[in-house]
Tab-separated table of C-alpha atoms and ligand atoms in Angstrom:
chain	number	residue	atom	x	y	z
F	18	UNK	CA	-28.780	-21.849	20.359
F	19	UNK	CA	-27.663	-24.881	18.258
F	20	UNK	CA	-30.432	-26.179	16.435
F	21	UNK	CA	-28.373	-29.798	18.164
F	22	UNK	CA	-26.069	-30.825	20.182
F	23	UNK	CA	-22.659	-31.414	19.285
F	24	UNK	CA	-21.879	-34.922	17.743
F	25	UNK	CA	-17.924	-35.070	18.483
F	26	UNK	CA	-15.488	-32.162	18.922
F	27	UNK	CA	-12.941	-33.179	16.852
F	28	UNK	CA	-10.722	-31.106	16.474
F	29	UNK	CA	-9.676	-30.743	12.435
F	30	UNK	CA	-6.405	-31.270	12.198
F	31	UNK	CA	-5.208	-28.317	9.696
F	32	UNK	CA	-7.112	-25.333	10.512
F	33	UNK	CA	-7.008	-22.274	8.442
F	34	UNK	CA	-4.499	-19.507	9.247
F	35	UNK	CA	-3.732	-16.085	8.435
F	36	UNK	CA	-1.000	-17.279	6.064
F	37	UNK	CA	-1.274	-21.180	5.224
F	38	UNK	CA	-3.272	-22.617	2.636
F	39	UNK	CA	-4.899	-25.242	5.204
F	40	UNK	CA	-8.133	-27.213	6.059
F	41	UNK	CA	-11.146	-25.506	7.113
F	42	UNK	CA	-13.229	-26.292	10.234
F	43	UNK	CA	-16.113	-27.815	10.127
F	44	UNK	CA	-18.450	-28.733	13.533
F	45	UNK	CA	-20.834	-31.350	13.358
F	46	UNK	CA	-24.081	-30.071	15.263
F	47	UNK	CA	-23.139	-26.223	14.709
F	48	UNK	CA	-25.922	-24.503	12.878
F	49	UNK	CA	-25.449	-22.697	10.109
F	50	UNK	CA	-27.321	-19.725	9.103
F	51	UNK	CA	-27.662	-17.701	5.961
F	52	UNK	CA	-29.230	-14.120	5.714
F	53	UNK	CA	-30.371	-12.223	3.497
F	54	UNK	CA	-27.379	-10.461	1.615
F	55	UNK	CA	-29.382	-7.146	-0.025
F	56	UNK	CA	-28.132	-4.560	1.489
F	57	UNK	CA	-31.214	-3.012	3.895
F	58	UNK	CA	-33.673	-5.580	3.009
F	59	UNK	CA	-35.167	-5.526	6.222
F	60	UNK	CA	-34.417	-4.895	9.927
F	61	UNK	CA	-31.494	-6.617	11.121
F	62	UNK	CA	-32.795	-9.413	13.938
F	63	UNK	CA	-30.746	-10.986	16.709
F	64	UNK	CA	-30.267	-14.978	15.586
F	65	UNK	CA	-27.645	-16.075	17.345
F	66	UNK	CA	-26.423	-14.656	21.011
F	67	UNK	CA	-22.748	-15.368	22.528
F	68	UNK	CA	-23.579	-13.465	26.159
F	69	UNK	CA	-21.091	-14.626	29.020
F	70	UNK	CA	-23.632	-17.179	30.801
F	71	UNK	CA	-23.664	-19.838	28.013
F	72	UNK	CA	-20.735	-17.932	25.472
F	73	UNK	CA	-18.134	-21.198	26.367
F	74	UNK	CA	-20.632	-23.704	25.337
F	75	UNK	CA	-20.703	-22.043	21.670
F	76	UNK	CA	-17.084	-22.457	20.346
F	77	UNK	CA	-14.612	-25.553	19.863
F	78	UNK	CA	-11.598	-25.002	21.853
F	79	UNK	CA	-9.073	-26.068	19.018
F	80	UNK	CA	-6.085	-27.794	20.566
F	81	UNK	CA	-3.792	-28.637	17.797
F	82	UNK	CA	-0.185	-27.268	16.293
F	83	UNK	CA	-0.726	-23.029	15.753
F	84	UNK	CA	-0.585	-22.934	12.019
F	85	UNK	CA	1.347	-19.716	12.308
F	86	UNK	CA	4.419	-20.970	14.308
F	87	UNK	CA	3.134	-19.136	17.432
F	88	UNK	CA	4.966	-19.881	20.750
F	89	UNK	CA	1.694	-21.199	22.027
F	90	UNK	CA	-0.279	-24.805	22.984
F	91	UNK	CA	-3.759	-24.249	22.376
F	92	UNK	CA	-5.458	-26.240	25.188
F	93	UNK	CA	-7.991	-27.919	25.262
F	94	UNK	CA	-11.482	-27.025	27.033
F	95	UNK	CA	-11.208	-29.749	29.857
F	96	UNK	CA	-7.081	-27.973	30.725
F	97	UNK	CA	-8.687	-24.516	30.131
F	98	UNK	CA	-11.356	-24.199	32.758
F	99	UNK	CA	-9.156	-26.064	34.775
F	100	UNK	CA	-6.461	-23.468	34.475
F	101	UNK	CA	-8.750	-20.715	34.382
F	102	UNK	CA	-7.977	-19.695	31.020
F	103	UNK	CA	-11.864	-19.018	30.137
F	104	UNK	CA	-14.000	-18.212	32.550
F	105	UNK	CA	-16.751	-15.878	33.193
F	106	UNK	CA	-17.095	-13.035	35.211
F	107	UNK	CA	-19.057	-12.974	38.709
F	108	UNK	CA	-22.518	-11.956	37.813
F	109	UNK	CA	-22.082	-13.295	34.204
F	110	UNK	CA	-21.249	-10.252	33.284
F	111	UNK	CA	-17.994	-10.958	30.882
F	112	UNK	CA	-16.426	-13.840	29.790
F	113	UNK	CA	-12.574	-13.846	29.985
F	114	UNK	CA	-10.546	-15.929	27.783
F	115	UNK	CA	-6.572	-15.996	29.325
F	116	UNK	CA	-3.015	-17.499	29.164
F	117	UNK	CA	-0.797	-19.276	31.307
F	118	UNK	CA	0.874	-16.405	33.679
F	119	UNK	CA	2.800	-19.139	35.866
F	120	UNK	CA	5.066	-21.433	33.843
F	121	UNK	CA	8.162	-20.963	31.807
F	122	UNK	CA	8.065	-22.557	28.760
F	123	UNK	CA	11.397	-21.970	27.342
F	124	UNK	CA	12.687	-21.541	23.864
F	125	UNK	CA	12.649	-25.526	21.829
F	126	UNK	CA	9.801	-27.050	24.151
F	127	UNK	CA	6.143	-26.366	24.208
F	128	UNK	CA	4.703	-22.839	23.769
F	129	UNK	CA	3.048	-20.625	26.091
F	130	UNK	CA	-0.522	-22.236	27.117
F	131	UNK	CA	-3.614	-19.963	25.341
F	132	UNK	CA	-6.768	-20.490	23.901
F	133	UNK	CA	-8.034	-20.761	20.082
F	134	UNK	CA	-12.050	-20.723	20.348
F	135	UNK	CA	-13.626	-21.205	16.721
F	136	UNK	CA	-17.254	-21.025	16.862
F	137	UNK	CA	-19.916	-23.964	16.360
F	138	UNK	CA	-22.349	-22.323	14.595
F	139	UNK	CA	-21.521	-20.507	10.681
F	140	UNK	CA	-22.882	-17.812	8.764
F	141	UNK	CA	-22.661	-16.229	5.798
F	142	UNK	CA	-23.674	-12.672	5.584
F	143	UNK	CA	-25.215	-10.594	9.292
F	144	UNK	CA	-24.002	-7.842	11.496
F	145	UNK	CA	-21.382	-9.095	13.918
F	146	UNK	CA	-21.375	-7.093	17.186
F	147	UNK	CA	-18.542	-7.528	19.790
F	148	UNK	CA	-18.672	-5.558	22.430
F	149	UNK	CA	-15.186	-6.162	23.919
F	150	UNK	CA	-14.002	-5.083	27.516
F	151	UNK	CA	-10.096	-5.751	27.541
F	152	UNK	CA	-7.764	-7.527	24.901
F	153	UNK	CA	-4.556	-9.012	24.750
F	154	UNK	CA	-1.358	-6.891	25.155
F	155	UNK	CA	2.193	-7.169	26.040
F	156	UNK	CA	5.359	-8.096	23.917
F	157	UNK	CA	4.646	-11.057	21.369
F	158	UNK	CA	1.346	-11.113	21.925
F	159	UNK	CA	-0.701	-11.934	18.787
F	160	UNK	CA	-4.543	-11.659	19.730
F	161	UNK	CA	-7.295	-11.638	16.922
F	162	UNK	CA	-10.865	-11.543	16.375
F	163	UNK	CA	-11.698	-13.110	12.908
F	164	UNK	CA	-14.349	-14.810	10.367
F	165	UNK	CA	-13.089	-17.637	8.358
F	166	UNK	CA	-14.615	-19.743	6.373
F	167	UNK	CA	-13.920	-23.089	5.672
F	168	UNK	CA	-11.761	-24.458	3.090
F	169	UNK	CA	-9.205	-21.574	3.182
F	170	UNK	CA	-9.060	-19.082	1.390
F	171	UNK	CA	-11.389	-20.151	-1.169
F	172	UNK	CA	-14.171	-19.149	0.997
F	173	UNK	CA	-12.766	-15.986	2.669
F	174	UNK	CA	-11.377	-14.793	6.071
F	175	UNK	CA	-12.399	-11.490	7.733
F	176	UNK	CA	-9.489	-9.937	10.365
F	177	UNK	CA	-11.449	-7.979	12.699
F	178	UNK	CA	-9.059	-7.094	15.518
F	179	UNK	CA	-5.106	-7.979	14.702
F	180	UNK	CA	-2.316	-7.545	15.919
F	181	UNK	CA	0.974	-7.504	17.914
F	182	UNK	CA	1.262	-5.350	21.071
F	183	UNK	CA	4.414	-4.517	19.965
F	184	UNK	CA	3.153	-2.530	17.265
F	185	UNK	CA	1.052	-0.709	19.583
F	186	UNK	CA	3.485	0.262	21.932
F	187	UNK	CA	6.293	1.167	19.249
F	188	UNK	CA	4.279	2.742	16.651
F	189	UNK	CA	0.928	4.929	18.402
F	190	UNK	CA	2.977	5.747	21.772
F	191	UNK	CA	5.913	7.765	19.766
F	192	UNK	CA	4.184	9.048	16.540
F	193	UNK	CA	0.627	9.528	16.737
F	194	UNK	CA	-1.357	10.091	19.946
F	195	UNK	CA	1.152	9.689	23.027
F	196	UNK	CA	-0.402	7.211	25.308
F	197	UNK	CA	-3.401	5.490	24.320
F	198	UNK	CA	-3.795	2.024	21.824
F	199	UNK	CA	-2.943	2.383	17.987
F	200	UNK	CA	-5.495	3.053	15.139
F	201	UNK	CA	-7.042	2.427	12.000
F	202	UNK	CA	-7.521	5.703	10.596
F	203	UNK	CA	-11.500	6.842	9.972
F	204	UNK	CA	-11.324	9.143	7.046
F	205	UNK	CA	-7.899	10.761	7.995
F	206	UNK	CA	-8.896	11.015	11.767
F	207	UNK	CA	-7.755	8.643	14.230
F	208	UNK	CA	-10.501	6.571	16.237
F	209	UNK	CA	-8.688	7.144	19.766
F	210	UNK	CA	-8.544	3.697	22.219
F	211	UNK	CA	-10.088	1.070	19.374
F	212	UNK	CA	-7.171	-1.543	20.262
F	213	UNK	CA	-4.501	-2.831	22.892
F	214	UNK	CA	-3.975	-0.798	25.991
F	215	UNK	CA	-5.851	2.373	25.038
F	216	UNK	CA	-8.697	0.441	24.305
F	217	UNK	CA	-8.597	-1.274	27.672
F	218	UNK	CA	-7.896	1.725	29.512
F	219	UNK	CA	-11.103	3.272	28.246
F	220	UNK	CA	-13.505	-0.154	29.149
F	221	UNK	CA	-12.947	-1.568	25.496
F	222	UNK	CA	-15.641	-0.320	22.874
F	223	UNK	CA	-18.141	-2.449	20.233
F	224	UNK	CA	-16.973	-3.664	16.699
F	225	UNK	CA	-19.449	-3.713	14.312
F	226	UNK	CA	-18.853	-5.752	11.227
F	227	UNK	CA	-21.510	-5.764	8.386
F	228	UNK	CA	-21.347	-8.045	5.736
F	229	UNK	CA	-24.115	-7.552	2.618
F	230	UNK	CA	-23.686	-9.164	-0.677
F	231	UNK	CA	-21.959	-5.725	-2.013
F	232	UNK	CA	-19.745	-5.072	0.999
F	233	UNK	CA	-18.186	-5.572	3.991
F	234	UNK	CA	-17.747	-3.169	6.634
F	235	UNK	CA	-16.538	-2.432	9.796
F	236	UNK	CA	-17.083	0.270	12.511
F	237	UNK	CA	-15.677	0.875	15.659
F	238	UNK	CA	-17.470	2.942	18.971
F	239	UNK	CA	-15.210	3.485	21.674
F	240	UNK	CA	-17.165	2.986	25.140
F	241	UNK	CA	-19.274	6.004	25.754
F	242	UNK	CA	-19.629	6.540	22.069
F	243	UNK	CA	-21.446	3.304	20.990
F	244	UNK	CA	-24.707	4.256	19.680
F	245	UNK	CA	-27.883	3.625	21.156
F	246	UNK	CA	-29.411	1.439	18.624
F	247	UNK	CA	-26.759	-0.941	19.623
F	248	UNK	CA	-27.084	-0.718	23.079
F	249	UNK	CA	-30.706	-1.088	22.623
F	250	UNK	CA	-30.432	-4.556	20.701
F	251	UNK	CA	-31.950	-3.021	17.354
F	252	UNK	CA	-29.130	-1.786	15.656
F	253	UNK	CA	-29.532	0.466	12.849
F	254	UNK	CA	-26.126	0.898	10.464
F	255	UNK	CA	-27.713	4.052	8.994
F	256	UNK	CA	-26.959	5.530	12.321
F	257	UNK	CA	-23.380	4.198	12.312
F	258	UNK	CA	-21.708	7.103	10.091
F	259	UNK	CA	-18.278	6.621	8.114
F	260	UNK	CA	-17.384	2.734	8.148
F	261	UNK	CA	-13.368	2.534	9.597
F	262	UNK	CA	-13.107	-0.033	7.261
F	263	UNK	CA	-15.328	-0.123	3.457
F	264	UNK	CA	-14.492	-3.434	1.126
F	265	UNK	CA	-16.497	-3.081	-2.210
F	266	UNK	CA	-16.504	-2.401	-5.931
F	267	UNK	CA	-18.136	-3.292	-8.754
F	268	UNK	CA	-15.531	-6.104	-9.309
F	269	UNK	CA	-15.834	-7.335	-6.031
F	270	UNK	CA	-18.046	-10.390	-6.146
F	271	UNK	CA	-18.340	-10.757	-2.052
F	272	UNK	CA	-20.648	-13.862	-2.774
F	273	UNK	CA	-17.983	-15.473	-4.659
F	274	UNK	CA	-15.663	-15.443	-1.767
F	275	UNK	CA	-16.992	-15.446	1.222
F	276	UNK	CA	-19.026	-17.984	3.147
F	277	UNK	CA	-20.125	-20.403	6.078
F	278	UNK	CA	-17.930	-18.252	8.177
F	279	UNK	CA	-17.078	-19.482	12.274
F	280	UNK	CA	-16.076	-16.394	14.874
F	281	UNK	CA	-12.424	-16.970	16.501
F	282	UNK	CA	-10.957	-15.505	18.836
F	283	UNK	CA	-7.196	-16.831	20.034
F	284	UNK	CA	-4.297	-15.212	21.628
F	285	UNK	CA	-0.675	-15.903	19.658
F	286	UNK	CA	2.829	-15.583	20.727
F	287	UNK	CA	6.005	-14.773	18.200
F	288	UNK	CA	5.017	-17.040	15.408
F	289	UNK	CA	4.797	-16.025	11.678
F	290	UNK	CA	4.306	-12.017	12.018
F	291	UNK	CA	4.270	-11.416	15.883
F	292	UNK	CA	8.091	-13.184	16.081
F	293	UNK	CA	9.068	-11.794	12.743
F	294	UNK	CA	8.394	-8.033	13.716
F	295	UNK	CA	9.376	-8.559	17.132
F	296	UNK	CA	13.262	-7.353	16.771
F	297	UNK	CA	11.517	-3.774	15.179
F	298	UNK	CA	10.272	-3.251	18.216
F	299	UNK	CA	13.251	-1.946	20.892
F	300	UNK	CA	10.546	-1.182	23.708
F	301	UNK	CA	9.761	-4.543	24.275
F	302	UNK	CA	13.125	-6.889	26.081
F	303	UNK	CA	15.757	-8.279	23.019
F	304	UNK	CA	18.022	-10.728	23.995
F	305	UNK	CA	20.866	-9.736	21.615
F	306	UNK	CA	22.363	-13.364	21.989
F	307	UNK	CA	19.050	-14.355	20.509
F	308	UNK	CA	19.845	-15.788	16.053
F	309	UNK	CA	16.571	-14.512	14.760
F	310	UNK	CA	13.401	-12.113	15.502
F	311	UNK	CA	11.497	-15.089	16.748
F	312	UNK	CA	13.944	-16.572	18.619
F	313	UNK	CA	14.364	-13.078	20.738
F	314	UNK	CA	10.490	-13.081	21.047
F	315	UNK	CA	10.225	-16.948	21.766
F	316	UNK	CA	12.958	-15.872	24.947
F	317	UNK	CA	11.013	-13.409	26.113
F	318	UNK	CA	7.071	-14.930	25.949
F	319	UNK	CA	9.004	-18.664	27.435
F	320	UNK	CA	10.746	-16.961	30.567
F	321	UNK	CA	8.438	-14.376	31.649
F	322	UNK	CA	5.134	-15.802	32.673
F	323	UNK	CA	4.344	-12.796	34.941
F	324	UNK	CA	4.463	-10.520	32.418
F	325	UNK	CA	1.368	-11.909	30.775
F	326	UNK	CA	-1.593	-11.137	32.989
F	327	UNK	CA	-2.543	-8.277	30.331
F	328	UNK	CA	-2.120	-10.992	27.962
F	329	UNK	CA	-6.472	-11.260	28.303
F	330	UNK	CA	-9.830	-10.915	26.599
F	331	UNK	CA	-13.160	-9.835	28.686
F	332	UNK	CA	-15.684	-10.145	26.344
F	333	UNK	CA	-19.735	-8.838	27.217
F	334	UNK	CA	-21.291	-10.449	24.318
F	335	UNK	CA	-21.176	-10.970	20.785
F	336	UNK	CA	-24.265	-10.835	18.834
F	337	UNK	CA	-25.128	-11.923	15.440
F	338	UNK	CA	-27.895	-10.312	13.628
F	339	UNK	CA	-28.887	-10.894	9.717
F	340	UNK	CA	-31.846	-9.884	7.530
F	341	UNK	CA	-34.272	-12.297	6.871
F	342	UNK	CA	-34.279	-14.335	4.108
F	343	UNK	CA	-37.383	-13.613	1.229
F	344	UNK	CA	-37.121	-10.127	2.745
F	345	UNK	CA	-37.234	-7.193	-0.232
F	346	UNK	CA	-34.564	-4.664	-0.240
F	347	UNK	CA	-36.182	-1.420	1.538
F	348	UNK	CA	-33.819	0.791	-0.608
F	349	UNK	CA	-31.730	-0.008	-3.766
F	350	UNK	CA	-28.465	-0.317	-3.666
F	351	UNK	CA	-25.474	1.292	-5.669
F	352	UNK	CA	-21.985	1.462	-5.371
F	353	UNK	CA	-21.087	4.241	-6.409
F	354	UNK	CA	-23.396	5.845	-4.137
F	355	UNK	CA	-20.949	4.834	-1.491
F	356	UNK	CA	-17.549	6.416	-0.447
F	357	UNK	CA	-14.188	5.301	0.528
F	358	UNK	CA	-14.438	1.971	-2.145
F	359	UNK	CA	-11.795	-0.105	-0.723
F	360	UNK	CA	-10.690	2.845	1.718
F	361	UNK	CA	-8.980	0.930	4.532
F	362	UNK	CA	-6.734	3.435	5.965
F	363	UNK	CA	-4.684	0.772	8.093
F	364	UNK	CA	-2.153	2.514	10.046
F	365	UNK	CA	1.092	0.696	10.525
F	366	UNK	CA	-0.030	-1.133	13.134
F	367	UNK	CA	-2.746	-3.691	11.859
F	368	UNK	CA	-5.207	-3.108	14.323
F	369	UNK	CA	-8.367	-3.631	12.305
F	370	UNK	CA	-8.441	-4.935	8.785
F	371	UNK	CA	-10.193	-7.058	6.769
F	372	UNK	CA	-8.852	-9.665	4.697
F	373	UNK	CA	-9.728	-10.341	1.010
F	374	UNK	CA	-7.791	-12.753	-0.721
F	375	UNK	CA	-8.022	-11.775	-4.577
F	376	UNK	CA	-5.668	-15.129	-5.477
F	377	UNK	CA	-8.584	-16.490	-6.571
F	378	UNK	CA	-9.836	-14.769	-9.511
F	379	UNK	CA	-9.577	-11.181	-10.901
F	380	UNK	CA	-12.046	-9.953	-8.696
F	381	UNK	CA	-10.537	-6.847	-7.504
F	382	UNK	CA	-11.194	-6.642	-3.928
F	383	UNK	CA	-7.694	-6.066	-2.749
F	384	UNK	CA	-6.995	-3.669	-0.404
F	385	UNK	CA	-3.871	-1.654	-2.216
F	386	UNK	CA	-2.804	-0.529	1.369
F	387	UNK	CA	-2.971	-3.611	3.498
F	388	UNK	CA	-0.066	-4.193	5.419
F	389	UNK	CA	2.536	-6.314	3.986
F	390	UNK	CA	2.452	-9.556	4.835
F	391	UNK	CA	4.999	-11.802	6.657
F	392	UNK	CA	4.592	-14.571	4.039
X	422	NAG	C1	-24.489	-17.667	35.190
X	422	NAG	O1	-24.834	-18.523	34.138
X	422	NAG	C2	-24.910	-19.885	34.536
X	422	NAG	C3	-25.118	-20.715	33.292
X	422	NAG	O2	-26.272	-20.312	32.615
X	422	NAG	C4	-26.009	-20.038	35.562
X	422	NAG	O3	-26.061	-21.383	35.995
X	422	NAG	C5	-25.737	-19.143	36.740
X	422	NAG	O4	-26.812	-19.187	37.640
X	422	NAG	C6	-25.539	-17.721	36.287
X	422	NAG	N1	-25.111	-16.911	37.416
X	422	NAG	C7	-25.642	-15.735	37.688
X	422	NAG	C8	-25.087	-15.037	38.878
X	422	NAG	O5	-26.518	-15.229	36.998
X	423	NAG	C1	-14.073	13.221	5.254
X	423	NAG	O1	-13.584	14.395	5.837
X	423	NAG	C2	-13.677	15.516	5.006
X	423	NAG	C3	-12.958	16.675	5.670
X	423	NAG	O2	-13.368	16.781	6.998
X	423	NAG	C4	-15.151	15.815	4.724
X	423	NAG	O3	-15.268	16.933	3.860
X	423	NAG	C5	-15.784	14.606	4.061
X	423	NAG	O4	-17.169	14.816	3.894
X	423	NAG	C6	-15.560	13.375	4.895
X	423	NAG	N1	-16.014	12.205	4.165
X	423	NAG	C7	-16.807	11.310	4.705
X	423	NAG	C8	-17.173	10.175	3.831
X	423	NAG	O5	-17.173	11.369	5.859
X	424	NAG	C1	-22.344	-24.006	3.887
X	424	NAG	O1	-23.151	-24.665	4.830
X	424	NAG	C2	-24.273	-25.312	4.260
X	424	NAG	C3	-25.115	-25.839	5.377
X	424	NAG	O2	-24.361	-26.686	6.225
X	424	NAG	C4	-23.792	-26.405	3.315
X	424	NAG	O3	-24.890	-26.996	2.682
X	424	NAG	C5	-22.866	-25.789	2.269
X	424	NAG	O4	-22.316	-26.806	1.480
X	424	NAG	C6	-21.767	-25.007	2.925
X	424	NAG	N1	-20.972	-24.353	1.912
X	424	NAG	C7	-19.636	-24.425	1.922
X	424	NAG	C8	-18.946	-23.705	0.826
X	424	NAG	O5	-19.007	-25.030	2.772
């Protein structure tokens, strides 16, 4: 799928991060593609395919310092496949991306061993489908699905799937539906299963994310509910219904933002929010003797290597589709044709979100009920 083959793999010393004003990736030999960003000008089509038989070759395993704090070494792809911390399902059916569940790696050494994949190839603008079969959970986990573009912020960063299993087992399992994952909320109703455990226990679901020039969007199908269009490879997002999350407004200049964004996916321990949180959360083990929130986590995720088989993506595919350039918009477009303008119901676990960072300017993209952030 790259239009060449990769030059060098270096990996960039400061990558971007969900907090830190850092460096941006960049991949010599990734492709970059730009589609068309009028909303329904044209069919979307299939340009770039991450299915479990080549999805490995497609990403840079980054292997330097977490720029969040995590308990975690990001390895390398040579220690990876030689651990077995991404490899793909018999029958190339899945592609599973794990963590070391052998070692301790105890509080003031080394972190847990995980994986940080940031894609070769960029995009600005497409329909990003993941259809994902199990993710990360357990206590200090810190999985997450994201866009980012390079040069961070100033050219946006997308959080598709975030956040700590210990919101998931503190927050959904007591106050809002008993035992399955956590939620965003889709127009005051709970999508049941879209993250952590419930979502594994029902076979994972699909994210859709759709990114125009006037708005980003994401849905989420449980499996069994994913509609045919998708499964069919011709997705239609007329079919799709209410967005679970809706980033717009006439002040919202997405172009001006957002850009030449890579796909990662990496699994975090403790570290900036994961470790911060992780004393709020009394179902998961505290070590009272432990100074601080991260050190308790940091105790935990070091000593208990067992405990993290869960700690795993199985991924079917991801699939990119855009517009075609030079196409003409179908329909016209107007915002205030469209509901829920800068709706994103997050519940308090972060689950789903996306990220705009308004520091920039006085567009006024902000999400008013985004979820604090551990700064
Ligand atoms: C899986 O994909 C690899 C790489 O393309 C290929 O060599 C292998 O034959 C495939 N295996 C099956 C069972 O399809
Ligand atoms: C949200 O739910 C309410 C009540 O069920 C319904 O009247 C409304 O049409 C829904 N809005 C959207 C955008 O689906
Ligand atoms: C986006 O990628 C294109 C193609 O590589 C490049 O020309 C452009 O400068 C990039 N833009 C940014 C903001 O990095």
């Amino acid at each position: 799928m790259r239009s060449s083959p990769l030059v060098s793999r270096i990996a960039v010393s400061l990558l971007p991060a969900f907090f830190l004003p850092t460096n941006a990736q960049s991949v010599p030999g990734g492709a970059y593609y730009p589609g068309n960003g009028a909303p329904a000008a044209g069919a979307y089509k299939l340009i770039d395919d991450y299915n479990p038989a080549i999805f490995f070759n497609k990403f840079v395993f980054y292997n330097d310092y977490d720029p969040t704090y995590g308990h975690v070494q990001y390895v390398n792809k040579q220690t990876a496949q030689q651990n077995g911390y991404a490899t793909v399902s018999n029958g190339n059916k899945s592609a599973l991306i794990s963590v070391d569940t052998t070692n301790k790696w105890p509080n003031g050494g080394p972190g847990r061993p995980a994986v940080r994949l940031i894609s070769d190839n960029t995009y600005t603008h497409g329909l990003f489908i993941l259809d994902v079969a199990h993710m990360p959970t357990g206590c200090g986990t810190w999985p997450a699905y994201w866009l980012l573009g390079p040069n961070w912020p100033y050219t946006g960063e997308f959080d598709i799937i975030e956040g700590t299993a210990t919101f998931e087992t503190s927050n959904c399992d007591t106050s809002v539906n008993g035992n399955s994952g956590c939620g965003s909320l889709l127009n005051g109703s709970l999508i049941a299963n879209n993250y952590g455990a419930g979502l594994n226990s029902n076979g994972g679901g699909v994210y859709a994310t759709e990114w125009t020039s006037n708005f980003v969007k994401t849905w989420f199908f449980p499996r069994g509910t994913v509609p045919a269009s998708i499964t069919n490879g011709a997705p239609d997002v007329t079919t799709f219904g209410t967005p679970t999350v809706n980033q717009q407004g006439p002040g919202c200049k997405i172009d001006d933002h957002f850009t030449n964004m890579s796909i990662i996916i990496n699994t975090d321990f403790c570290g900036a929010w994961a470790g911060n949180v992780y004393r709020n959360f009394p179902d998961c083990p505290q070590d009272p003797s432990a100074p601080s929130s991260i050190d308790a986590c940091v105790n935990f995720v070091g000593n208990n290597p067992s405990y993290f088989t869960q700690a795993y993506w199985e991924i079917n595919s991801i699939k990119v589709y855009q517009m075609p350039l030079g196409a003409q918009p179908t329909s016209s477009y107007s915002t205030n044709k469209l509901v829920n303008i800068f709706h994103v119901l997050i519940y308090w676990t972060v689950d789903l979100e996306v990220f705009f960072d308004n520091r920039l300017g006085t567009d006024s993209c902000y999400n008013p009920s985004h979820l604090p952030r551990v700064e």
